[in-house]
XYZ file of C-alpha atoms in Angstrom:
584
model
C 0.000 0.000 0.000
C 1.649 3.182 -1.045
C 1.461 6.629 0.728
C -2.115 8.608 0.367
C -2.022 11.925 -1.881
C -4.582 13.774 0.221
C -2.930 12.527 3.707
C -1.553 14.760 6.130
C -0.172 14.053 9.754
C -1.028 15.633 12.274
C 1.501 17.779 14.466
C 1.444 15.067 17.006
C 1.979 12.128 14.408
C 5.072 14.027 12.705
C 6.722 14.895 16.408
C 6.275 10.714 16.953
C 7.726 9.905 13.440
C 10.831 12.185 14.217
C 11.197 10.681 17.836
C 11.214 6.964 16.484
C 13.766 8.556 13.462
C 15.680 9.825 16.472
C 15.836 7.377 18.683
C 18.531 4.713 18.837
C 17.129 1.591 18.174
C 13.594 0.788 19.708
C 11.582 3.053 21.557
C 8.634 1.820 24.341
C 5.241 3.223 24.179
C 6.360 4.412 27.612
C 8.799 6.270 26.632
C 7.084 7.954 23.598
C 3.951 8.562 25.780
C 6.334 10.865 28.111
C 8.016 12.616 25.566
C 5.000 13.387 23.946
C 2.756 14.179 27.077
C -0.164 11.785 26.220
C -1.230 8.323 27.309
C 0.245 4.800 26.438
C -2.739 4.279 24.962
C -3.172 7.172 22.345
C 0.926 6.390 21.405
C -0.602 3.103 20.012
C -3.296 4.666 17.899
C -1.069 7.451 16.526
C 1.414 4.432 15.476
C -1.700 2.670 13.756
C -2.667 6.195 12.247
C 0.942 6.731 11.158
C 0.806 3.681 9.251
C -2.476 4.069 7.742
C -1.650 7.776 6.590
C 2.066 6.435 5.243
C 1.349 2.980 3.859
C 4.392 1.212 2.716
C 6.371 4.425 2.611
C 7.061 3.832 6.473
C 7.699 0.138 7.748
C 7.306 0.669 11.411
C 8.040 -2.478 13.489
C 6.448 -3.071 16.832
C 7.314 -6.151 19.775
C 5.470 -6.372 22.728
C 8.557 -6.110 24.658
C 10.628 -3.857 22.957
C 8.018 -1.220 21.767
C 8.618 0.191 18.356
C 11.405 1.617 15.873
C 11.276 2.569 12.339
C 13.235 0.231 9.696
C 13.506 1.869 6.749
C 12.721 5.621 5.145
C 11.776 6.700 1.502
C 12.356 9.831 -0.144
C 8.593 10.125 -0.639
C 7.961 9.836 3.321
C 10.973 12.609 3.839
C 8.994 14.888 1.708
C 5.870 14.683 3.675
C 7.357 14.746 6.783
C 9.130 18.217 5.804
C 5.951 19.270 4.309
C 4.089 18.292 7.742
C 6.398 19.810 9.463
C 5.987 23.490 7.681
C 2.054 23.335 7.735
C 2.070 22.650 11.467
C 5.122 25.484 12.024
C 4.216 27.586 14.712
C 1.370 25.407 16.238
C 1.870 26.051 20.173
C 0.689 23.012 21.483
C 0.884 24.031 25.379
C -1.902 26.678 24.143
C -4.286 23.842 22.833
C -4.064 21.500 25.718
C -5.165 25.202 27.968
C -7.547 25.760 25.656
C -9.061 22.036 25.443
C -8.884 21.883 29.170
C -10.424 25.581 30.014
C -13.321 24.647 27.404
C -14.483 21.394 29.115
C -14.859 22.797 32.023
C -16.759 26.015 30.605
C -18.742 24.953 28.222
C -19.407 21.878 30.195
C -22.849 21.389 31.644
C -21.654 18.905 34.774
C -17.990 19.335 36.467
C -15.295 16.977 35.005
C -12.879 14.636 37.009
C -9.392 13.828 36.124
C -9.948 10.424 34.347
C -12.726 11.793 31.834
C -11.142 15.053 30.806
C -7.511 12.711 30.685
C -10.119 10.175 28.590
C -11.538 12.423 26.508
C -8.272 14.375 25.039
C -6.385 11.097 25.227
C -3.482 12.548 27.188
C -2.092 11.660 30.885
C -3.639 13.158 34.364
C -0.745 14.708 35.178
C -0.623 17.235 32.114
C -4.656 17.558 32.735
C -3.795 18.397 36.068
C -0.691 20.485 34.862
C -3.455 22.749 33.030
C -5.458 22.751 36.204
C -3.188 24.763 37.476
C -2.834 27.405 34.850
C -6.805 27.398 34.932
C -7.187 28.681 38.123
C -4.560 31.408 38.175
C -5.587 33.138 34.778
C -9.768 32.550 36.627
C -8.865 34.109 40.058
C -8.434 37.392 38.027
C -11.724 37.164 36.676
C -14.208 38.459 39.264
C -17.232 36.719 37.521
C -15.743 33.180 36.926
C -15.119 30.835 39.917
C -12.810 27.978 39.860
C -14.247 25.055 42.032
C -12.619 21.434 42.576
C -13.827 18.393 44.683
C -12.260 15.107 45.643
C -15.656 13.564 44.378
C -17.120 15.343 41.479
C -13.903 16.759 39.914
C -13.269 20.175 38.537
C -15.850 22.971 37.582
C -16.219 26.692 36.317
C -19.088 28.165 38.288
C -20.448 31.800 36.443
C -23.156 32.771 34.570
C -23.597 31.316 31.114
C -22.983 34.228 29.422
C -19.629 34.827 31.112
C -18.637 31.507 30.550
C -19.323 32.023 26.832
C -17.437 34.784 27.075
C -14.464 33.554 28.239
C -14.895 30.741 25.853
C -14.988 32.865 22.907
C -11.261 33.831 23.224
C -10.096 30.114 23.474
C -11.941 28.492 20.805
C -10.219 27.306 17.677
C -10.181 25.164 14.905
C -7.607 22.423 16.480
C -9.329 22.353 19.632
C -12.901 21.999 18.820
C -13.061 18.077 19.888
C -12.847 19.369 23.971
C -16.187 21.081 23.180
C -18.757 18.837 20.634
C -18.683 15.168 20.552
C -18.218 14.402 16.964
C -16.615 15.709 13.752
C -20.397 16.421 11.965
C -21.198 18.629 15.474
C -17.311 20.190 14.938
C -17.579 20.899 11.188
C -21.177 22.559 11.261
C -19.659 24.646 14.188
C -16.937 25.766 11.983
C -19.010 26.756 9.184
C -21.162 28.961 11.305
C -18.058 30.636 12.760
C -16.640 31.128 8.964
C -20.260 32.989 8.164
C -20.307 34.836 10.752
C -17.369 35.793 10.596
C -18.087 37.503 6.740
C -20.860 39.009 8.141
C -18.904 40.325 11.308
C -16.776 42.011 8.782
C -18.929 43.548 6.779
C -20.886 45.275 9.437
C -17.994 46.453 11.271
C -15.945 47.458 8.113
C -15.638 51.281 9.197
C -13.940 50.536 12.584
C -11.840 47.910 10.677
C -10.567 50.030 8.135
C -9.804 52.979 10.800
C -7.847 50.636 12.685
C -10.326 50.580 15.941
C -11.659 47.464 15.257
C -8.884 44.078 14.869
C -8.811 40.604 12.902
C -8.547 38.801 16.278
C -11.763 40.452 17.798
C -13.603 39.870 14.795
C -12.850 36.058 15.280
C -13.590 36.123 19.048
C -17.200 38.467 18.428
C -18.230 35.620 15.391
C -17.099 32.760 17.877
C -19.320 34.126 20.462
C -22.437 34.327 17.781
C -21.870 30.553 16.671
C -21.873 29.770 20.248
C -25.081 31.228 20.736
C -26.784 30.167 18.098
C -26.391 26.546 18.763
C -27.821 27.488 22.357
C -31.150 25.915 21.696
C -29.192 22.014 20.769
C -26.904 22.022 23.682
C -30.098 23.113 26.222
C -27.890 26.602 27.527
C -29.805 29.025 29.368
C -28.890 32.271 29.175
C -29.451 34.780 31.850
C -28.572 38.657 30.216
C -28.801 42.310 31.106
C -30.031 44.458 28.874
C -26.928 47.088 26.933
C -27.025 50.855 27.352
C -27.749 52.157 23.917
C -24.979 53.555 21.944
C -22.742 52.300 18.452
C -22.311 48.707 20.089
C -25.884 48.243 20.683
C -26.486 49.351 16.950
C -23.794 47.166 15.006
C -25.839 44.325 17.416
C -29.196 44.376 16.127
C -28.118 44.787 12.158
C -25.381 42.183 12.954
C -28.675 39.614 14.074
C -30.805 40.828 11.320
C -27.718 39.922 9.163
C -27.346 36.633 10.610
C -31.258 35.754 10.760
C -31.109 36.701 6.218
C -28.676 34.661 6.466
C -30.551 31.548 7.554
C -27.584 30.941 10.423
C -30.436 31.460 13.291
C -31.984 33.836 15.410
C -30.814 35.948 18.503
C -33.144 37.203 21.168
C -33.008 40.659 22.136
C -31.318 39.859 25.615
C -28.157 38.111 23.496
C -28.333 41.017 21.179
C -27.691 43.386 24.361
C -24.733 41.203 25.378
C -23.427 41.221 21.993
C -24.285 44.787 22.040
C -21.665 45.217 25.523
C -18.885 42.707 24.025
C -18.598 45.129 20.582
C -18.273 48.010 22.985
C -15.340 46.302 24.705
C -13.674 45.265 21.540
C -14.473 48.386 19.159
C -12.273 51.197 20.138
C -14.326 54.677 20.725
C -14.184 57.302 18.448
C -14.672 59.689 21.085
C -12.921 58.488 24.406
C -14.914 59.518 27.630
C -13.682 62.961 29.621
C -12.628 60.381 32.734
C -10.509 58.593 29.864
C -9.282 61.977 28.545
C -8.317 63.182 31.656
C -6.266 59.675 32.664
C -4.837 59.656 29.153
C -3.236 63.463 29.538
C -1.785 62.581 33.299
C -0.044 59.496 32.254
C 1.608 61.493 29.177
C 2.153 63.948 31.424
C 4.172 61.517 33.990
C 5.862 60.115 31.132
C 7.059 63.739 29.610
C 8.572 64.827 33.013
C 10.570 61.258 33.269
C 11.965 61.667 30.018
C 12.216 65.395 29.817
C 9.895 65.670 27.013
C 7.284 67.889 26.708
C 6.091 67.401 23.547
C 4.870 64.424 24.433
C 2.257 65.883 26.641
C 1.234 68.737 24.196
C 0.376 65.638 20.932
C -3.230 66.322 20.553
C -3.234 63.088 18.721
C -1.401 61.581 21.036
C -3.235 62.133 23.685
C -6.681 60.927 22.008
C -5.104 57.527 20.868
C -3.836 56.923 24.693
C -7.359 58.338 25.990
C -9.017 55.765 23.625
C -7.145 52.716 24.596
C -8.064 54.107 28.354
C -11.016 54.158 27.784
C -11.560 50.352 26.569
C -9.517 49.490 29.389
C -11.893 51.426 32.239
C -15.071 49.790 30.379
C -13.199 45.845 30.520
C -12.431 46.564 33.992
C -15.726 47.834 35.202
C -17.374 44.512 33.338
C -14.701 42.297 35.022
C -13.217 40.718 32.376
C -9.465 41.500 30.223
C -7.757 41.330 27.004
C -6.065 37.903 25.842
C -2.367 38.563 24.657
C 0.844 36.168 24.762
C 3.177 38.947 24.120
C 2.725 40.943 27.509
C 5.830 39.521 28.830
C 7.192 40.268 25.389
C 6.017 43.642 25.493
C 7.905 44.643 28.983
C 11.005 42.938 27.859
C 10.892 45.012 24.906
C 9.456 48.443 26.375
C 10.360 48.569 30.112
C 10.381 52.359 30.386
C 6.552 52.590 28.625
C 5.536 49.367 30.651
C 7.094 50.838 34.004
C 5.218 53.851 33.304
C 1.763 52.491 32.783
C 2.035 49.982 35.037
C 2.805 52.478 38.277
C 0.158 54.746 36.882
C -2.905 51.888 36.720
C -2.045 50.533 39.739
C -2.492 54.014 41.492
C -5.550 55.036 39.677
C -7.121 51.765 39.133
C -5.933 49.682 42.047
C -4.715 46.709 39.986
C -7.852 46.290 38.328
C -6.588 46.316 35.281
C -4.385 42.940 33.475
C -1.010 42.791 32.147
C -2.269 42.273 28.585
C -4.016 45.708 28.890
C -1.213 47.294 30.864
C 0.869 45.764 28.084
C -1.581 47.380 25.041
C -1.570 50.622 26.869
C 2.329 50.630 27.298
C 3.009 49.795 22.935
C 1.010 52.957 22.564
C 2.786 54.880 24.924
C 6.292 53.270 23.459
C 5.740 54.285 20.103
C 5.044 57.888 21.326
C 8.194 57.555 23.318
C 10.438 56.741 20.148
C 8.694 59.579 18.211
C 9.296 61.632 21.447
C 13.349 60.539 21.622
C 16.001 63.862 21.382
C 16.929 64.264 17.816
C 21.125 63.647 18.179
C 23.253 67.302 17.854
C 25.741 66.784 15.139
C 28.935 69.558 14.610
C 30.335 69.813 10.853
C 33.597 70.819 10.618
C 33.992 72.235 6.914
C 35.423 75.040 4.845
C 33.361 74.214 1.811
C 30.653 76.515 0.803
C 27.001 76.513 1.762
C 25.284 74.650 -0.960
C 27.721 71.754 0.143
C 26.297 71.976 3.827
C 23.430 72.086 2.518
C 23.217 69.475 0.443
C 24.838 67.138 3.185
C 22.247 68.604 5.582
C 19.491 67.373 3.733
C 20.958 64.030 3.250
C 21.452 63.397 6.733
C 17.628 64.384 7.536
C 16.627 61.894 4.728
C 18.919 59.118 5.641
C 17.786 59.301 9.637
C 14.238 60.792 9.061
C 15.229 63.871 11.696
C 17.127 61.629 14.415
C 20.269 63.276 13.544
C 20.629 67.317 12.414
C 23.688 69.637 11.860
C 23.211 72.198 14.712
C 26.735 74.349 14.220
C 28.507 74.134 11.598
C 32.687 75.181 12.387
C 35.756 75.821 10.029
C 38.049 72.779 9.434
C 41.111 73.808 11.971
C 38.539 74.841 14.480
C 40.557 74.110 18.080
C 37.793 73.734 21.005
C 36.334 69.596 20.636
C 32.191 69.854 20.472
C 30.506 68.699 24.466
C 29.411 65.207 25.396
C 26.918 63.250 23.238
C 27.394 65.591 20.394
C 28.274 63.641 16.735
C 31.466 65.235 15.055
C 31.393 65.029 11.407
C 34.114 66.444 9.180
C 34.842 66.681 5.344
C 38.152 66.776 5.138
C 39.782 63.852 6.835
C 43.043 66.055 8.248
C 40.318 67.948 10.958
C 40.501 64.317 12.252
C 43.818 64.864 13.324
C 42.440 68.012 15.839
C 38.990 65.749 16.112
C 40.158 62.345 16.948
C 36.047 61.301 17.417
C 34.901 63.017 13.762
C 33.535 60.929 11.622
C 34.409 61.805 7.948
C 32.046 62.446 5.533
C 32.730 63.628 1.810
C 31.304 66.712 0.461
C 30.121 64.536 -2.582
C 29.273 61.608 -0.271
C 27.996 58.102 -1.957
C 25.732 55.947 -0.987
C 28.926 53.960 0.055
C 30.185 56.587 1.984
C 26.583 56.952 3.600
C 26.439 52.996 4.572
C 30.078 52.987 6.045
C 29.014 56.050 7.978
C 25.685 54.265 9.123
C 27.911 51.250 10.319
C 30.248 53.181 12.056
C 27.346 55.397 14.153
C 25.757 52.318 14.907
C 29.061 51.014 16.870
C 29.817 54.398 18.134
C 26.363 53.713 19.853
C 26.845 50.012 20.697
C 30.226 50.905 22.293
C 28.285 53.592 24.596
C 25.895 51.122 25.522
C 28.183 48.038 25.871
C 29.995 50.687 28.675
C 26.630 52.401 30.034
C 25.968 48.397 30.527
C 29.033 47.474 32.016
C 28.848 50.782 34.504
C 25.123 49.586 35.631
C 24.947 46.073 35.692
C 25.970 43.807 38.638
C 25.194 40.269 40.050
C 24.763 40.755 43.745
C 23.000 38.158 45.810
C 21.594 41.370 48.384
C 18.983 41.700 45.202
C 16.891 38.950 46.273
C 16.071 40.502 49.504
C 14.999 43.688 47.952
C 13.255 42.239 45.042
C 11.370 40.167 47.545
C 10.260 42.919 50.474
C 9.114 44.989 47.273
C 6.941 42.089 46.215
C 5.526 40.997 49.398
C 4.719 44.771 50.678
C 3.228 47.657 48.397
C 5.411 50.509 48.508
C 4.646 53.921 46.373
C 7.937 54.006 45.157
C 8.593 51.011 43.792
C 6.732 49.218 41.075
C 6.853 45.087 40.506
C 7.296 44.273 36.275
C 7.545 40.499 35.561
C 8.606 38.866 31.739
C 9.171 35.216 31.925
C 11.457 33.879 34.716
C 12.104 37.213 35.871
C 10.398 39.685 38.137
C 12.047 43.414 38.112
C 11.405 45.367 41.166
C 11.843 49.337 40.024
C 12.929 51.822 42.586
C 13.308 55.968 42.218
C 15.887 57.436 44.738
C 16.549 60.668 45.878
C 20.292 60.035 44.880
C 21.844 59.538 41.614
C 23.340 55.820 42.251
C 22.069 53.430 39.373
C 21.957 49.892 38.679
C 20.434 46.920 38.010
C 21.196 43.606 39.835
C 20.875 40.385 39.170
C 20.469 37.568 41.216
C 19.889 33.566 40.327
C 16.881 32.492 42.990
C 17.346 28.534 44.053
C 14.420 29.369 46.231
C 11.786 31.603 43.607
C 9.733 34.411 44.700
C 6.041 33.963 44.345
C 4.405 36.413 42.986
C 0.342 37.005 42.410
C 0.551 33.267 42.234
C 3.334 32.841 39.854
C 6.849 31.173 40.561
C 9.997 33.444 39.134
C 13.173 32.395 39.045
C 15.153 35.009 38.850
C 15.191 38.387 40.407
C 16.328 42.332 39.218
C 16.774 45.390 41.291
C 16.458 48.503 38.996
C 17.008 51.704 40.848
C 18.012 55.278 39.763
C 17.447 58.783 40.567
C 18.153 61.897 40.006
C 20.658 63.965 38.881
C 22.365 61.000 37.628
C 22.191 58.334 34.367
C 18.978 59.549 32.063
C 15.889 57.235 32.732
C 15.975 56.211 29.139
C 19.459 54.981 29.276
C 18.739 52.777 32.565
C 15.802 51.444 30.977
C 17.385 50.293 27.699
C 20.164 48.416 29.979
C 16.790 46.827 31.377
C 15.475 46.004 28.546
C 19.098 44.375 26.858
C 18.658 41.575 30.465
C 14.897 41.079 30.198
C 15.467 40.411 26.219
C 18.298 37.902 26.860
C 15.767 35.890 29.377
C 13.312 35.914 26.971
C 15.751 34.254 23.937
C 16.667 32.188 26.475
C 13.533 30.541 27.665
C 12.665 30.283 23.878
């Protein structure tokens, strides 16, 4: 029997292929069943599926004793398992077991032990239980969701049934459908509802789309939440609602059910069209942010132009509204108890520590922690981006004795080549004596003012794109070198961190502020004095924090007077961004 055309393995199937490929010799179902994170059993069906799928282009041997190994490998099974292996590239399968696991237990009408949930995703308790964990830390910041376990009846999601679907629409996807209907028609139907909606979500809400207010992801999560409801009356759901304020959610609601009724995909009564109504207002971002937003928007920018010395951050009427809208959504999630879903928060404060410090001080002062780290991490790309934009153009000195349309010719290539970050504020003759101040670029034309300049860069008064590139290279390691020695000055491994980072964690202090990204958690200080550093210390005990276990703990402190915030933050940023290639 030769290989099927129209076969593909599954993600699992091609990680067992490569272990048996790998593996020296035979390899126990056992063995396999650990590596993989599943049950003995399901190892044995995968191997039957395997062959099925690869026919004679895989001869896969089995013994009862030994287990299994692979004898012999065509070029037509290499080819599939490369082409397996791209169409399943970037599948995060720790994701899918959450999601399988949260789903049972909220869309699930009775609560769910162990052995079935283990039994009906054909893995082993322990990784069921493994997600048990992760369930009820993300649910005890949910106000409205409760996370309930008993030695007799198992594991359950007490809430309403509209906050359970609510929750449910942010997990569901095509991979993971089996943890919620029972067989592949039930799945596929579900699907095709989704993909109709999800035209139809689009269409209505084309405006806020194309303005940017409105993304892809929310358009899946609102047309999950419609297929979910409209296969209420099959599954027996009640549904217990209260009614929307009127405004443009409550609007795109009832055309969006009129849409879907012309559409033969069902009906929604008017108390799912008001929660529909409150789940577009969370996801749509306002046109016109509320004054309380406003007024929270221009503080924070204000906060963050005095730390930076800035000001024209604060005085960005643009700014101001596109940080007052993303406010605003935030104050409306956090008043309905629920938050964003985003796997790059930790991302986002490795990348952005000053913008992430910032927010994150200011919501939990005016919001009392309220607020998640996936919207303190949406508010602090916003306020990153105006940061960059924000960033001191870089003082250059020319020192030249060639005539003016030269300067200005090499003026306007500079502002063309780095968009404004760098600008020719003096320009001096050639044998000028006095050297230009600290953190000022010296350029020359002529390469003998090097000689009196030993920092100038040359730069010819008919420069090339050549000469522009090896000046680009040559800036960017003057820059490097500053920060390879502004990171040698601040950095230091000193074990006294972990008693610092751990009082500032376990008590709330005004003056210091708690950021976590992956195995570390940063505790931020402001002094009075102008010391600055950041320390690092390896835990072998970790520090627990809001449930979490982090292995690894950094002191950032730095006041006044001294090293810029913005330079003490980007040394930040260079440690968290290490941890975070190396947990990848």
């Amino acid at each position: 029997m030769s290989m099927r055309r129209d076969a593909m393995l599954t993600q699992r199937q091609v990680r067992l292929v490569m272990l048996l490929v790998g593996a020296d010799g035979w390899a126990t179902a056992s063995e396999l069943s650990k590596r993989l994170s599943v049950s003995a059993r399901l190892v044995k069906q995968e191997i039957a599926a395997v062959r099925e799928q690869l026919g004679a282009s895989a001869d896969v041997e089995s013994s009862t004793r030994l287990g299994y190994r692979i004898v012999r490998l065509d070029d037509c099974m290499r080819l599939k398992l490369a082409e397996d292996f791209n169409v399943h590239a970037g599948h995060h399968s720790i994701r899918r077991r959450y999601a399988q696991v949260f789903l049972l237990l909220a869309l699930g009408e009775e609560p769910q032990t162990l052995a079935q949930m283990a039994a009906r995703l054909y893995v082993s308790r322990s990784t069921v239980a493994a997600q048990l964990d992760v369930v009820r830390y993300r649910i005890a910041r949910l106000p409205h969701l409760v996370f309930e376990v008993s030695a007799k009846d198992g594991a359950s999601i007490v809430a309403s049934e509209e906050e359970r679907r609510y929750e449910a629409s942010k997990w569901i996807s095509r991979d993971c459908l089996d943890a919620v209907f029972d067989t592949p028609v039930e799945q596929e139907r579900f699907w095709r509802t989704c993909a109709s909606v999800l035209g139809l979500v689009e269409h209505e809400l084309e405006a806020p789309i194309v303005e940017g207010r409105f993304s892809g992801d929310d358009a899946k999560r609102v047309a999950t939440w419609c297929a979910l409801s409209l296969i209420r009356t099959e599954r027996g759901l009640t549904v217990r609602y209260v009614v929307a304020d009127e405004g443009e959610g409550r609007d795109s609601a009832q055309r969006l059910a009129v849409r879907m009724e012309r559409a033969q995909l069902g009906q929604l009564d008017d108390a799912e069209i008001a929660a529909l109504a409150r789940l577009l207002d969370e996801c749509v971002v306002p046109v016109v942010p509320s004054p309380r937003a406003s007024a929270l928007a221009a503080q924070l920018l204000c906060e963050a132009a005095l730390m930076v010395g800035e000001s024209s951050i604060f005085f960005d009427p643009s700014t101001c509204e596109r940080v007052a809208c993303h406010m605003d959504g935030a104050m409306r999630r956090a008043t309905a108890g629920h938050g964003l879903l985003n796997y790059h928060a930790s991302e986002t404060v490795a990348r952005y520590p000053l913008a992430s410090y910032l927010v994150t001080r200011f919501l939990d002062r005016t919001m009392q922690g309220r607020v998640s780290k996936a919207e303190a991490a949406l508010l602090a790309l916003v306020l990153a981006e105006t940061l960059e934009r924000a960033r001191s153009v870089d003082a250059a000195v020319l020192y030249t004795d060639e005539n003016a349309a030269v300067v200005g010719r090499i003026r306007g290539l500079l502002a063309e080549r780095w968009r404004g970050k760098l600008h020719i504020a003096e320009v001096r003759p050639a044998a000028w004596p006095t050297p230009a101040g600290e953190g000022v670029v010296e350029l020359a034309t002529d390469p003998s003012s090097v000689l009196m300049h030993p920092s100038a860069l040359v730069v010819p008064a008919l420069p090339s794109e050549e000469d522009l590139l090896q000046l680009d290279r040559r800036l960017a390691q003057r820059t490097h070198e500053r920060h390879e020695t502004l990171r040698s000055r601040l950095v230091v491994h000193d074990p006294a961190a972990e008693g610092l980072v751990r009082e500032a964690c376990a008590t709330a202090r005004p003056d210091s502020t708690i950021l976590t990204a992956y195995r570390c958690v940063c505790a931020v200080e402001w002094s009075g004095v102008s010391e600055a550093h950041v320390n690092i210390c390896d835990l072998e005990v970790p520090i627990v924090y809001r449930d979490k276990h982090y292995r690894r703990a950094v002191h950032v402190r730095w006041g006044e007077g001294g090293i810029s915030a913005r330079a003490v933050f980007e040394v930040l940023s260079d440690v968290l961004v290490k941890e975070l290639k190396d947990s990848r």
